[in-house]
GROMACS .gro file of C-alpha atoms in nm:
model
  218
    1MET     CA    1  -0.046   2.768   1.798
    2GLN     CA    2  -0.001   2.540   2.096
    3VAL     CA    3   0.066   2.170   2.065
    4LEU     CA    4   0.034   1.955   2.375
    5GLU     CA    5   0.177   1.605   2.397
    6SER     CA    6   0.044   1.338   2.632
    7PHE     CA    7   0.206   1.050   2.815
    8HIS     CA    8   0.090   0.733   2.989
    9ARG     CA    9   0.006   0.748   3.359
   10SER     CA   10  -0.222   0.559   3.597
   11THR     CA   11  -0.393   0.853   3.771
   12PRO     CA   12  -0.555   1.163   3.623
   13PRO     CA   13  -0.420   1.516   3.668
   14ARG     CA   14  -0.594   1.746   3.916
   15ARG     CA   15  -0.935   1.846   3.785
   16ARG     CA   16  -0.985   2.205   3.672
   17ARG     CA   17  -1.268   2.383   3.499
   18PRO     CA   18  -1.215   2.245   3.148
   19HIS     CA   19  -1.213   2.393   2.803
   20PRO     CA   20  -1.443   2.184   2.575
   21LEU     CA   21  -1.141   2.022   2.414
   22GLN     CA   22  -0.985   1.959   2.755
   23SER     CA   23  -1.301   1.773   2.856
   24LEU     CA   24  -1.245   1.534   2.567
   25ALA     CA   25  -0.873   1.516   2.631
   26GLY     CA   26  -0.933   1.433   2.998
   27LEU     CA   27  -1.114   1.109   2.922
   28ALA     CA   28  -0.926   0.795   3.021
   29LEU     CA   29  -0.873   0.574   2.718
   30GLY     CA   30  -0.685   0.277   2.852
   31CYS     CA   31  -0.421   0.441   3.075
   32VAL     CA   32  -0.366   0.753   2.866
   33TRP     CA   33  -0.424   1.097   3.014
   34VAL     CA   34  -0.360   1.444   2.883
   35VAL     CA   35  -0.116   1.662   3.077
   36GLY     CA   36  -0.123   2.041   3.091
   37ALA     CA   37  -0.365   2.308   2.977
   38PHE     CA   38  -0.505   2.378   2.636
   39ALA     CA   39  -0.519   2.737   2.511
   40GLN     CA   40  -0.862   2.896   2.546
   41ALA     CA   41  -1.093   2.915   2.243
   42GLU     CA   42  -1.444   3.046   2.203
   43PRO     CA   43  -1.668   2.737   2.160
   44THR     CA   44  -1.943   2.930   1.982
   45SER     CA   45  -1.709   3.053   1.710
   46ALA     CA   46  -1.497   2.744   1.650
   47THR     CA   47  -1.539   2.394   1.513
   48MET     CA   48  -1.376   2.097   1.681
   49VAL     CA   49  -1.205   1.866   1.430
   50ILE     CA   50  -1.062   1.529   1.536
   51VAL     CA   51  -0.814   1.361   1.302
   52VAL     CA   52  -0.706   1.000   1.355
   53ARG     CA   53  -0.550   0.724   1.154
   54HIS     CA   54  -0.760   0.414   1.091
   55ALA     CA   55  -0.730   0.145   1.359
   56GLU     CA   56  -0.520  -0.169   1.330
   57LYS     CA   57  -0.584  -0.346   1.003
   58ALA     CA   58  -0.639  -0.715   0.945
   59ASP     CA   59  -0.365  -0.953   0.833
   60ALA     CA   60  -0.212  -0.838   0.505
   61THR     CA   61  -0.265  -1.182   0.351
   62SER     CA   62  -0.640  -1.117   0.342
   63GLY     CA   63  -0.625  -0.866   0.058
   64VAL     CA   64  -0.537  -0.509  -0.035
   65ASP     CA   65  -0.848  -0.330   0.093
   66LEU     CA   66  -0.825  -0.460   0.447
   67GLY     CA   67  -1.076  -0.438   0.727
   68LEU     CA   68  -0.982  -0.427   1.096
   69SER     CA   69  -0.817  -0.685   1.316
   70ALA     CA   70  -0.953  -0.770   1.661
   71ALA     CA   71  -0.723  -0.504   1.807
   72GLY     CA   72  -0.849  -0.257   1.549
   73LYS     CA   73  -1.211  -0.324   1.640
   74ARG     CA   74  -1.128  -0.258   2.006
   75ARG     CA   75  -0.964   0.070   1.910
   76ALA     CA   76  -1.261   0.174   1.700
   77GLU     CA   77  -1.484   0.117   2.003
   78ALA     CA   78  -1.242   0.319   2.219
   79LEU     CA   79  -1.270   0.603   1.967
   80ALA     CA   80  -1.648   0.594   1.992
   81VAL     CA   81  -1.626   0.612   2.372
   82ALA     CA   82  -1.392   0.911   2.351
   83LEU     CA   83  -1.628   1.095   2.119
   84ALA     CA   84  -1.956   0.990   2.281
   85HIS     CA   85  -2.026   1.333   2.434
   86VAL     CA   86  -1.849   1.558   2.184
   87GLY     CA   87  -2.141   1.608   1.949
   88VAL     CA   88  -1.995   1.460   1.631
   89GLY     CA   89  -2.207   1.580   1.340
   90THR     CA   90  -1.981   1.497   1.045
   91VAL     CA   91  -1.766   1.189   0.982
   92ILE     CA   92  -1.516   1.192   0.695
   93THR     CA   93  -1.325   0.883   0.579
   94SER     CA   94  -1.159   0.751   0.267
   95GLN     CA   95  -1.330   0.479   0.065
   96MET     CA   96  -1.110   0.211   0.222
   97LYS     CA   97  -1.271  -0.051   0.447
   98ARG     CA   98  -1.033   0.016   0.736
   99THR     CA   99  -1.124   0.384   0.765
  100LEU     CA  100  -1.495   0.314   0.732
  101ALA     CA  101  -1.474   0.036   0.991
  102THR     CA  102  -1.288   0.265   1.232
  103ALA     CA  103  -1.567   0.521   1.202
  104THR     CA  104  -1.851   0.269   1.224
  105PRO     CA  105  -1.898   0.258   1.605
  106ILE     CA  106  -1.923   0.637   1.645
  107ALA     CA  107  -2.137   0.662   1.330
  108GLN     CA  108  -2.378   0.406   1.474
  109ARG     CA  109  -2.394   0.592   1.804
  110THR     CA  110  -2.463   0.927   1.645
  111GLY     CA  111  -2.661   0.821   1.340
  112VAL     CA  112  -2.418   1.015   1.120
  113LYS     CA  113  -2.346   0.856   0.781
  114PRO     CA  114  -1.974   0.875   0.698
  115LEU     CA  115  -1.871   1.080   0.395
  116ALA     CA  116  -1.625   0.857   0.209
  117LEU     CA  117  -1.389   1.071   0.000
  118HIS     CA  118  -1.208   0.865  -0.260
  119ILE     CA  119  -0.833   0.869  -0.263
  120GLN     CA  120  -0.643   0.754  -0.571
  121ARG     CA  121  -0.280   0.654  -0.596
  122GLY     CA  122  -0.069   0.956  -0.686
  123GLU     CA  123  -0.350   1.202  -0.611
  124LEU     CA  124  -0.291   1.285  -0.246
  125ALA     CA  125  -0.308   1.661  -0.299
  126ALA     CA  126  -0.656   1.634  -0.450
  127HIS     CA  127  -0.773   1.415  -0.162
  128ILE     CA  128  -0.639   1.655   0.101
  129ALA     CA  129  -0.815   1.943  -0.077
  130ASP     CA  130  -1.139   1.742  -0.073
  131VAL     CA  131  -1.104   1.678   0.300
  132ARG     CA  132  -1.046   2.046   0.370
  133ALA     CA  133  -1.348   2.143   0.160
  134ALA     CA  134  -1.566   1.894   0.349
  135VAL     CA  135  -1.443   2.020   0.687
  136GLU     CA  136  -1.507   2.381   0.587
  137ALA     CA  137  -1.856   2.293   0.463
  138ALA     CA  138  -1.936   2.125   0.795
  139SER     CA  139  -1.795   2.426   0.981
  140ARG     CA  140  -2.015   2.669   0.788
  141ALA     CA  141  -2.319   2.448   0.845
  142GLN     CA  142  -2.241   2.434   1.219
  143LYS     CA  143  -2.312   2.063   1.231
  144GLY     CA  144  -2.103   2.001   1.541
  145ALA     CA  145  -1.764   1.833   1.575
  146VAL     CA  146  -1.598   1.675   1.272
  147LEU     CA  147  -1.420   1.339   1.279
  148VAL     CA  148  -1.170   1.267   1.001
  149VAL     CA  149  -1.034   0.912   0.972
  150GLY     CA  150  -0.734   0.892   0.743
  151HIS     CA  151  -0.420   0.691   0.675
  152SER     CA  152  -0.061   0.706   0.796
  153ASN     CA  153   0.037   0.909   0.488
  154THR     CA  154  -0.267   1.139   0.488
  155VAL     CA  155  -0.315   1.231   0.855
  156PRO     CA  156  -0.001   1.452   0.876
  157LEU     CA  157  -0.102   1.622   0.551
  158ILE     CA  158  -0.458   1.679   0.671
  159VAL     CA  159  -0.342   1.826   1.002
  160ARG     CA  160  -0.100   2.055   0.823
  161GLU     CA  161  -0.365   2.162   0.572
  162LEU     CA  162  -0.611   2.249   0.848
  163SER     CA  163  -0.371   2.397   1.101
  164GLY     CA  164  -0.053   2.502   0.920
  165LYS     CA  165   0.137   2.288   1.170
  166ASP     CA  166   0.378   2.008   1.078
  167ILE     CA  167   0.348   1.693   1.287
  168ALA     CA  168   0.567   1.385   1.298
  169ASP     CA  169   0.530   1.115   1.036
  170ILE     CA  170   0.315   0.822   1.146
  171CYS     CA  171   0.487   0.484   1.147
  172ASP     CA  172   0.316   0.175   1.012
  173SER     CA  173   0.287   0.032   1.365
  174GLN     CA  174   0.135   0.348   1.516
  175PHE     CA  175  -0.242   0.376   1.553
  176SER     CA  176  -0.297   0.567   1.879
  177ASN     CA  177  -0.234   0.924   1.760
  178PHE     CA  178  -0.534   1.149   1.819
  179TYR     CA  179  -0.525   1.510   1.695
  180MET     CA  180  -0.782   1.766   1.808
  181LEU     CA  181  -0.808   2.102   1.636
  182SER     CA  182  -1.016   2.403   1.731
  183ILE     CA  183  -1.078   2.581   1.402
  184PRO     CA  184  -1.247   2.924   1.372
  185ARG     CA  185  -1.564   2.885   1.169
  186VAL     CA  186  -1.558   3.003   0.810
  187PRO     CA  187  -1.829   3.272   0.796
  188SER     CA  188  -1.922   3.236   0.430
  189THR     CA  189  -1.853   3.042   0.113
  190GLY     CA  190  -1.530   3.155  -0.048
  191ALA     CA  191  -1.369   3.272   0.275
  192LYS     CA  192  -1.061   3.088   0.398
  193GLN     CA  193  -0.981   2.977   0.748
  194ASP     CA  194  -0.699   3.154   0.928
  195ALA     CA  195  -0.454   2.874   1.008
  196SER     CA  196  -0.271   3.096   1.259
  197ALA     CA  197  -0.583   3.099   1.477
  198VAL     CA  198  -0.619   2.720   1.483
  199GLN     CA  199  -0.536   2.544   1.808
  200LEU     CA  200  -0.399   2.191   1.807
  201ILE     CA  201  -0.362   1.928   2.076
  202HIS     CA  202  -0.207   1.584   2.033
  203VAL     CA  203  -0.298   1.296   2.262
  204ARG     CA  204  -0.307   0.918   2.236
  205TYR     CA  205  -0.600   0.686   2.286
  206GLY     CA  206  -0.682   0.319   2.319
  207ASP     CA  207  -0.414   0.053   2.359
  208ALA     CA  208  -0.057   0.180   2.350
  209ASP     CA  209   0.140   0.133   2.029
  210PRO     CA  210   0.406  -0.140   2.043
  211LEU     CA  211   0.759  -0.045   2.141
  212PRO     CA  212   1.017  -0.028   2.010
  213VAL     CA  213   0.903   0.090   1.669
  214ALA     CA  214   1.067  -0.035   1.354
  215PRO     CA  215   1.430   0.081   1.309
  216ASP     CA  216   1.338   0.287   1.002
  217CYS     CA  217   1.054   0.462   1.185
  218LYS     CA  218   1.153   0.785   1.358
   0.00000   0.00000   0.00000
């Protein structure tokens, strides 16, 4: 499995004939560009899955189930721009306002109603299993690309569940992580995806996260 990291630059890399995921990765979102090549995958036999954390949330004094701040709304729009030509056919969120609000712009563009999977305190494993089941169902149905909007504590678990790959923890101040996975389609109900065949690319989108991060955030 190949993991590709991105960095900020003002000009794009030299254009090459792109893989479908490279086409998405090559979009300029703010000043972020993807560097390097992504391993080849057969588009007709794989499902593209995009996993992101919800965008910046509103001031914590406004309640527990927070919506998005102005910065968060800008990021949600940036996400919709990035996914405008990807063919998103399934949108998966939690029941929290901030994940639903992050998915709203792309859902409105595509006409896809988000599937809100409830997450309960202390029941992360069950939620991750629900997300995987929903992704696999969308893959079997060949509904196009799948967008999953999660939380700082669920995104690494979702990526690992779908790809078998550990990624870095997401700090509270980080919202720009954007994970793309090319997952071989599950041919039939009951079959399991082969995590070793999943390809993963990590880029960043929208406004850059603030630096430095909190001292306790690695």
